[in-house]
Amino acid sequence: MFGYFDTMLRYFEFTGRSSRTQYWVYTLVSLLLLFGALYVDIAVLGYFRPGVSGLGPLTLFCVFIHVVPNITVTVRRLHDSGRSGWWYWISLVPFIGGIWLLVLMCFGPDGYGANAYGDDPRETSTWAPRAKAVPLSRAQAFVADMDARRRARGPWSPSSES
């Protein structure tokens, strides 16, 4: 969940890098939310009618709030693999472009340490095993603090926060 919340907190941030884990966790959670919203629209609200095109309000809301973060996390993932964010436009090429972008998302970083696009995200996050004393962004610090408070409470204790 860290990858999803970090991506949502970095909504308009095209600079920097995102790790493979962060990208794929964000993608998985956003797809699960989309399918959940689609299920609620069809099963509960009854928005599926034969011959009528259109999506329900929850599905449209889910799509709209995830469009920009999807683009930004993809650009940051391209930065992590040493490529320019302009490679995102390859997805507009029918069939081949989307498949090629998916292949690029599976490539690892171009090496350890910083590259032209910023520090290695595996070394600057607090949950990485080889974490260094590197300052985090405000969004990353917020998510790390939230995660630390959750871990301190334990998995079975009720939340006292409102």
XYZ file of C-alpha atoms in Angstrom:
162
model
C 0.000 0.000 0.000
C 2.990 2.306 0.497
C 3.488 2.458 -3.272
C -0.137 3.442 -3.874
C -0.285 6.190 -1.241
C 3.129 7.556 -2.208
C 2.019 7.785 -5.832
C -1.255 9.490 -4.917
C 0.582 12.000 -2.713
C 2.970 12.765 -5.589
C -0.027 13.496 -7.864
C 1.580 16.054 -10.230
C 5.248 15.201 -9.652
C 6.945 14.194 -12.900
C 10.489 14.580 -11.565
C 12.390 11.891 -9.758
C 12.174 8.138 -9.939
C 9.773 5.379 -8.878
C 10.826 1.812 -8.231
C 9.313 -1.219 -9.925
C 7.643 -2.195 -6.670
C 6.007 1.198 -6.280
C 4.795 1.169 -9.888
C 3.308 -2.316 -9.766
C 1.726 -1.873 -6.309
C 0.080 1.342 -7.522
C -1.120 -0.387 -10.696
C -2.530 -3.371 -8.789
C -4.351 -1.267 -6.183
C -5.788 1.135 -8.768
C -7.050 -1.796 -10.871
C -8.619 -3.426 -7.804
C -10.335 -0.131 -6.946
C -11.550 0.202 -10.532
C -13.011 -3.312 -10.575
C -14.570 -2.739 -7.149
C -16.211 0.477 -8.358
C -17.412 -1.292 -11.513
C -18.901 -4.079 -9.401
C -20.718 -1.615 -7.134
C -22.030 0.313 -10.150
C -23.374 -2.847 -11.788
C -24.516 -4.965 -8.834
C -25.679 -2.326 -6.375
C -26.581 0.746 -8.416
C -27.746 -1.125 -11.544
C -25.837 0.880 -14.150
C -25.482 -1.982 -16.616
C -28.286 -1.845 -19.127
C -28.089 -3.639 -22.495
C -27.929 -1.168 -25.347
C -27.011 1.757 -23.097
C -23.407 2.884 -23.170
C -21.767 4.615 -20.274
C -20.189 3.851 -16.975
C -21.553 4.394 -13.507
C -20.574 7.322 -11.314
C -18.201 5.359 -9.060
C -16.323 3.906 -12.018
C -15.986 7.315 -13.658
C -14.784 8.836 -10.384
C -12.200 6.055 -9.972
C -10.959 6.532 -13.540
C -10.721 10.318 -13.236
C -8.777 10.352 -9.974
C -6.249 7.809 -11.289
C -5.503 9.274 -14.753
C -2.877 11.829 -13.689
C -1.087 9.637 -11.089
C -0.936 6.829 -13.654
C 0.893 9.100 -16.082
C 3.231 10.532 -13.439
C 4.211 7.167 -11.941
C 4.854 5.812 -15.449
C 7.107 8.777 -16.263
C 8.990 8.349 -12.971
C 9.306 4.602 -13.677
C 10.801 5.419 -17.082
C 13.238 7.756 -15.308
C 14.253 4.893 -13.011
C 15.147 2.755 -16.022
C 17.283 5.600 -17.418
C 14.828 6.724 -20.105
C 13.213 10.073 -20.712
C 9.579 10.567 -19.739
C 8.855 11.316 -23.382
C 8.904 7.556 -23.969
C 5.381 7.606 -22.504
C 4.091 8.820 -25.872
C 4.993 5.455 -27.427
C 1.795 4.148 -25.857
C -0.189 6.087 -28.499
C 1.078 3.768 -31.233
C -1.696 1.180 -31.723
C -0.999 -2.317 -30.382
C 2.809 -2.221 -30.403
C 3.155 0.969 -28.346
C 1.232 -0.288 -25.328
C 3.049 -3.611 -25.345
C 6.439 -1.896 -25.650
C 5.637 0.454 -22.762
C 4.648 -2.563 -20.655
C 8.010 -4.160 -21.466
C 9.808 -0.943 -20.465
C 7.967 -0.954 -17.118
C 9.392 -4.419 -16.388
C 13.018 -3.371 -16.883
C 15.041 -2.720 -13.777
C 16.986 0.429 -13.047
C 20.036 1.223 -15.132
C 22.338 0.520 -12.184
C 22.737 1.336 -8.532
C 22.871 4.866 -7.260
C 21.719 8.123 -8.750
C 21.210 8.710 -12.445
C 20.360 11.837 -14.443
C 16.806 11.815 -13.062
C 17.551 11.625 -9.342
C 18.542 9.342 -6.496
C 17.853 5.640 -6.505
C 14.394 5.141 -4.937
C 15.574 1.889 -3.361
C 18.161 3.819 -1.343
C 16.081 6.861 -0.341
C 13.016 5.188 1.114
C 12.741 4.298 4.795
C 11.504 0.753 4.240
C 14.342 -0.361 1.948
C 16.798 -2.798 3.552
C 19.807 -0.705 2.477
C 18.340 2.647 3.514
C 20.760 5.545 3.846
C 20.249 8.743 5.819
C 18.803 10.682 2.873
C 15.978 13.178 3.448
C 12.615 12.128 2.096
C 10.106 14.324 0.308
C 7.161 15.612 2.351
C 4.844 13.042 0.789
C 7.232 10.169 1.475
C 7.792 11.354 5.047
C 4.023 11.554 5.610
C 3.470 8.011 4.313
C 6.451 6.676 6.288
C 5.128 8.311 9.470
C 1.664 6.882 8.836
C 3.151 3.428 8.276
C 5.297 3.680 11.441
C 2.251 4.627 13.528
C 0.305 1.701 12.055
C 3.139 -0.713 12.832
C 3.458 0.652 16.404
C -0.246 0.026 17.032
C 0.051 -3.583 15.929
C -2.210 -5.495 13.569
C -4.956 -6.271 16.090
C -5.259 -3.106 18.124
C -8.090 -0.715 17.262
C -7.260 2.661 15.835
C -7.715 5.541 18.260
C -7.292 8.158 15.529
C -10.277 9.764 13.862
